[in-house]
XYZ file of N, CA and C in Angstrom:
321
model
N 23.360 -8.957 -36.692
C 22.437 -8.190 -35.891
C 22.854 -8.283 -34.424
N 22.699 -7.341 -33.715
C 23.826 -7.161 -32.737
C 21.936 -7.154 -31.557
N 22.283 -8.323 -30.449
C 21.280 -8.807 -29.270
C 21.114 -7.401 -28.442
N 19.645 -6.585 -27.997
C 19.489 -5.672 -27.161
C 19.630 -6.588 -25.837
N 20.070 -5.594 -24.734
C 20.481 -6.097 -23.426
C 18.670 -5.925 -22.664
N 18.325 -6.688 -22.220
C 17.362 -6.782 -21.684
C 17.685 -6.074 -20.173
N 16.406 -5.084 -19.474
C 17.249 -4.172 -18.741
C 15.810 -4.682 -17.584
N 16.459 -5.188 -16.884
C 15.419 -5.468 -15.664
C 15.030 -4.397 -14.453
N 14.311 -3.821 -13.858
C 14.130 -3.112 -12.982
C 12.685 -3.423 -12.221
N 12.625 -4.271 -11.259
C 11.410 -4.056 -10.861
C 10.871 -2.870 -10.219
N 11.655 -1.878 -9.164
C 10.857 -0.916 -8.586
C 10.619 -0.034 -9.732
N 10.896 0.082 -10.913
C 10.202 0.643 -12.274
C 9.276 0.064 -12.336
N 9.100 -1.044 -12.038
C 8.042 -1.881 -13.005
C 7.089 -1.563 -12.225
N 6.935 -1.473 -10.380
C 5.989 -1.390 -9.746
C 5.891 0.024 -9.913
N 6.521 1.054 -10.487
C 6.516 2.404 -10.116
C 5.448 2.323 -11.523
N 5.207 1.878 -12.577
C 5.236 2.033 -13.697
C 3.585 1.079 -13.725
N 2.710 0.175 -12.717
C 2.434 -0.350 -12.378
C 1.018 0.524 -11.223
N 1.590 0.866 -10.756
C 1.024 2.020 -9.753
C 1.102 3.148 -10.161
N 1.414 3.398 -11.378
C 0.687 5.362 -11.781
C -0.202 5.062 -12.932
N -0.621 3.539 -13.696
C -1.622 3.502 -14.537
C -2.980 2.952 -13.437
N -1.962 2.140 -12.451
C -3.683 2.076 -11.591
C -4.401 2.898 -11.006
N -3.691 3.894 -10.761
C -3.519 5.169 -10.218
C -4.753 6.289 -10.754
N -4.263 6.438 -12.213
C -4.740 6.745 -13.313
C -6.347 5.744 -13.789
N -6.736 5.032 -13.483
C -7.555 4.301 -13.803
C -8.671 4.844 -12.628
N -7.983 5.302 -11.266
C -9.019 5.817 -10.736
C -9.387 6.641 -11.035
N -8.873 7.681 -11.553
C -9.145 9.118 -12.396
C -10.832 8.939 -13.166
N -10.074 7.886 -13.985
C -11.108 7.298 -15.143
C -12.425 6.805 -15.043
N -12.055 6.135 -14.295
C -13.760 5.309 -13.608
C -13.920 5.023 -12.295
N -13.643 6.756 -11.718
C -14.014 6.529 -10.149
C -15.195 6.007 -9.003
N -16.434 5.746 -10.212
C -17.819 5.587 -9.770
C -17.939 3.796 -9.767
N -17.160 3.219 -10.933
C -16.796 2.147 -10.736
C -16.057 1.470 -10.101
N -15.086 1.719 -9.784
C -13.431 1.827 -9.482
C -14.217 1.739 -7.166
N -15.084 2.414 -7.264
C -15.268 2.723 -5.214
C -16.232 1.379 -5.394
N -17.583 1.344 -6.852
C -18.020 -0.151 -6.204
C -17.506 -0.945 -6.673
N -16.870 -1.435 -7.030
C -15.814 -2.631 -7.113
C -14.710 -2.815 -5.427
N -14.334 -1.758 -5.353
C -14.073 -1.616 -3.747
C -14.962 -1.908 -3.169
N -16.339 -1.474 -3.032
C -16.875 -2.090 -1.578
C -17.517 -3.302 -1.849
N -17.549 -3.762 -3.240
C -18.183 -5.428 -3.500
C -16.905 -6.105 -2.428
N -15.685 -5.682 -2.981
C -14.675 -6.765 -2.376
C -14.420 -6.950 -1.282
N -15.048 -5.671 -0.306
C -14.711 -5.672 1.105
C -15.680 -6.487 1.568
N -17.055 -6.585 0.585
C -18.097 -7.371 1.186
C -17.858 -8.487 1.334
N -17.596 -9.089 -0.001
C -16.774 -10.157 0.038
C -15.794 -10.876 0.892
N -14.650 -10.119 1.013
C -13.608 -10.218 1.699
C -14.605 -10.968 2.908
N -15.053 -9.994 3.740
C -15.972 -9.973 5.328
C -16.298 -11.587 5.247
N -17.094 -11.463 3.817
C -18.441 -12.919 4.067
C -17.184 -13.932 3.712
N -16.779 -14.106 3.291
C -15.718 -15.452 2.593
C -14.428 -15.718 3.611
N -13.846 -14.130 4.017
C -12.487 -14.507 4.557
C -11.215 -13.834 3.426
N -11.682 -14.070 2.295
C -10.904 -13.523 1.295
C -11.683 -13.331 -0.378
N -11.156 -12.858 -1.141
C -11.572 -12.530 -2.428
C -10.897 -12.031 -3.512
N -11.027 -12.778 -4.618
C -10.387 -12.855 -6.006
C -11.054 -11.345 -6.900
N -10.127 -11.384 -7.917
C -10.663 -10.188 -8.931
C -11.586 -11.026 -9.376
N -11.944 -11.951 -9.519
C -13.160 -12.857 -10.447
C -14.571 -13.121 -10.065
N -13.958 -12.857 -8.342
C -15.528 -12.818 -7.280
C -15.915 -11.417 -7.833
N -15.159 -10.313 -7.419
C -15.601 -9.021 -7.775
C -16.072 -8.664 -9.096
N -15.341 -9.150 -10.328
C -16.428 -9.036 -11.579
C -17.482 -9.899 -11.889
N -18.020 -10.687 -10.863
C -19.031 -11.416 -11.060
C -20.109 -10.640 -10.331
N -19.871 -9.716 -9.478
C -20.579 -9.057 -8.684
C -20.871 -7.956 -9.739
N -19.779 -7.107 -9.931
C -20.098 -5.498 -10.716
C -19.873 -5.606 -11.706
N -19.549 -7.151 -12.547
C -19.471 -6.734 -14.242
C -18.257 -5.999 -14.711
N -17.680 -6.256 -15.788
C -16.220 -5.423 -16.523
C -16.268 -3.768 -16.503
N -15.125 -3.551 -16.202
C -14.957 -1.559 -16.045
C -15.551 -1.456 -17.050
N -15.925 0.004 -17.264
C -16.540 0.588 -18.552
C -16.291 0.482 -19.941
N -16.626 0.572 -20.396
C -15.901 0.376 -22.301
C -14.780 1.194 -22.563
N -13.916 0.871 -22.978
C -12.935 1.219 -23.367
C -11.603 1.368 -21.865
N -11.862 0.777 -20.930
C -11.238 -0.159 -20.479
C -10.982 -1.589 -19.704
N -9.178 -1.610 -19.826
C -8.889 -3.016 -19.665
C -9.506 -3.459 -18.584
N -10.249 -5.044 -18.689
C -10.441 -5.974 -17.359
C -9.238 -6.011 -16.691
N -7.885 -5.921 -17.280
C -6.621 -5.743 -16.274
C -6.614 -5.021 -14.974
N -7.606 -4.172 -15.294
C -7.521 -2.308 -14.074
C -8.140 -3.006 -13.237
N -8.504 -4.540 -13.053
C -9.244 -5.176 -12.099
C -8.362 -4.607 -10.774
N -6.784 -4.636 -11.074
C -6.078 -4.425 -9.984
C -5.870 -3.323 -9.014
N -6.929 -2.102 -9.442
C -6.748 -0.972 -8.737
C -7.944 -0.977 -7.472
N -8.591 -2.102 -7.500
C -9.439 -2.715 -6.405
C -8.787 -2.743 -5.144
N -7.773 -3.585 -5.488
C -6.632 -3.775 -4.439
C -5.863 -3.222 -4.248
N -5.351 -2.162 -5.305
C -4.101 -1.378 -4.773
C -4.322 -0.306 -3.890
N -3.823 -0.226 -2.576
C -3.207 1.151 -2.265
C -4.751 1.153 -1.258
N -5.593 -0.157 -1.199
C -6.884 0.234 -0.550
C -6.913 -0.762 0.480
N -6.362 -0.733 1.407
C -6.582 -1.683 2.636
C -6.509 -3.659 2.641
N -6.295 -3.945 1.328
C -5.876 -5.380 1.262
C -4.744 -5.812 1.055
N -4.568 -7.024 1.331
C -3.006 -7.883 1.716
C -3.492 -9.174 0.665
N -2.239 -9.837 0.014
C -2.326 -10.585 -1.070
C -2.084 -11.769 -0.277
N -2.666 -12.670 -0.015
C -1.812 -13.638 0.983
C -2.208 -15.198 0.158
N -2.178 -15.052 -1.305
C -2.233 -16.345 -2.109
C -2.181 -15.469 -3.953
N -2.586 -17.423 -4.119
C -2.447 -16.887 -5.787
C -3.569 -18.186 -6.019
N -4.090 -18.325 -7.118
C -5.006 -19.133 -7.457
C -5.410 -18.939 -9.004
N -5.279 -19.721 -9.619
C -5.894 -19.637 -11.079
C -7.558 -19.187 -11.678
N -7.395 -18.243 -12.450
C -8.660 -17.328 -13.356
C -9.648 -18.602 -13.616
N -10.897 -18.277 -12.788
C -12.057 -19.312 -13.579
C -12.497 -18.706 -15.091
N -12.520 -17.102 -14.791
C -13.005 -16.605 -16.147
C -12.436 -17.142 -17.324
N -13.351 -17.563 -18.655
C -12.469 -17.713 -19.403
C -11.697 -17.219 -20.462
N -12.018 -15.596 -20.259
C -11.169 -14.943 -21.156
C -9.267 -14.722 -20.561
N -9.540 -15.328 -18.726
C -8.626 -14.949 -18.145
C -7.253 -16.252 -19.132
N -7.808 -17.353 -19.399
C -7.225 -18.435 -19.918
C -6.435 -19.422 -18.814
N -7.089 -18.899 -17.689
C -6.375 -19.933 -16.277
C -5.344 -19.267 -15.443
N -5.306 -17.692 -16.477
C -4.202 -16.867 -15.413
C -3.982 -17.123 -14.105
N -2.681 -16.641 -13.468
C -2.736 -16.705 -12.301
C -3.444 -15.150 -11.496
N -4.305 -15.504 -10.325
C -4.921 -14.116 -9.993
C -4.694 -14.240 -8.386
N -4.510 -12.933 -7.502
C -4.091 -12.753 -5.925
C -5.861 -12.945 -5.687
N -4.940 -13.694 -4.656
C -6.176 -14.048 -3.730
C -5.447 -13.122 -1.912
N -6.775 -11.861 -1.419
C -7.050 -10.863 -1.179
C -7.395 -10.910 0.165
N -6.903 -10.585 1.295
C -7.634 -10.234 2.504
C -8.218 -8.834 2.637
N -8.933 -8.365 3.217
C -8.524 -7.066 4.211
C -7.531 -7.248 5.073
N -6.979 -6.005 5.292
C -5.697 -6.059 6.332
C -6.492 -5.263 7.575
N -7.848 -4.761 8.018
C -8.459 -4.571 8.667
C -8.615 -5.546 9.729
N -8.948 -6.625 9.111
C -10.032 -7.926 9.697
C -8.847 -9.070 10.272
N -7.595 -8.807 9.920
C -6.162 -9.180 10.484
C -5.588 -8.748 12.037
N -6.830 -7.947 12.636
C -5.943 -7.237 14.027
C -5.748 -8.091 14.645
């Protein structure tokens, strides 16, 4: 049996990465803006904020989708990743999750 070449590309991966989060706003845009402004609240009162603060605030996206799309909170919407910190949730299993500024509150 002849080994497939494993084919690495990250700007695929982020390209590939950013058109399902993309797409997720499509999906649950009513969710998708308050989950945005929980985190900015957040962000303000704390200094920074996890995807785990924010679903403790607004609860899991709608049925039938992934807690993954947690990430379209942050994408492409005014925050800077400036850590990493392990999932209290425990379906997360201790994942690692970005820990979130505003890039506003940085001037």
């Amino acid at each position: 049996m002849k080994a497939r070449q494993l084919t690495l590309d990250l700007a695929l991966g982020r390209l590939r990465r950013d058109v399902a989060l993309d797409a997720f706003g499509v999906k649950a845009p009513t969710w998708l803006e308050t989950a945005r402004s929980a985190a900015r609240v957040l962000a303000r009162a704390n200094g920074s904020v996890t995807s785990d603060q924010v679903l403790e605030v607004v609860g899991l996206p709608p049925p039938g989708m992934s807690p993954k799309c947690i990430g379209a909170v942050f994408n492409k919407s005014g925050f800077k990743r400036i850590g990493v910190t392990q999932s209290t949730r425990p379906a997360n299993h201790a994942s690692i999750i970005g820990v979130w500024e505003l890039k506003e509150e940085k001037a």
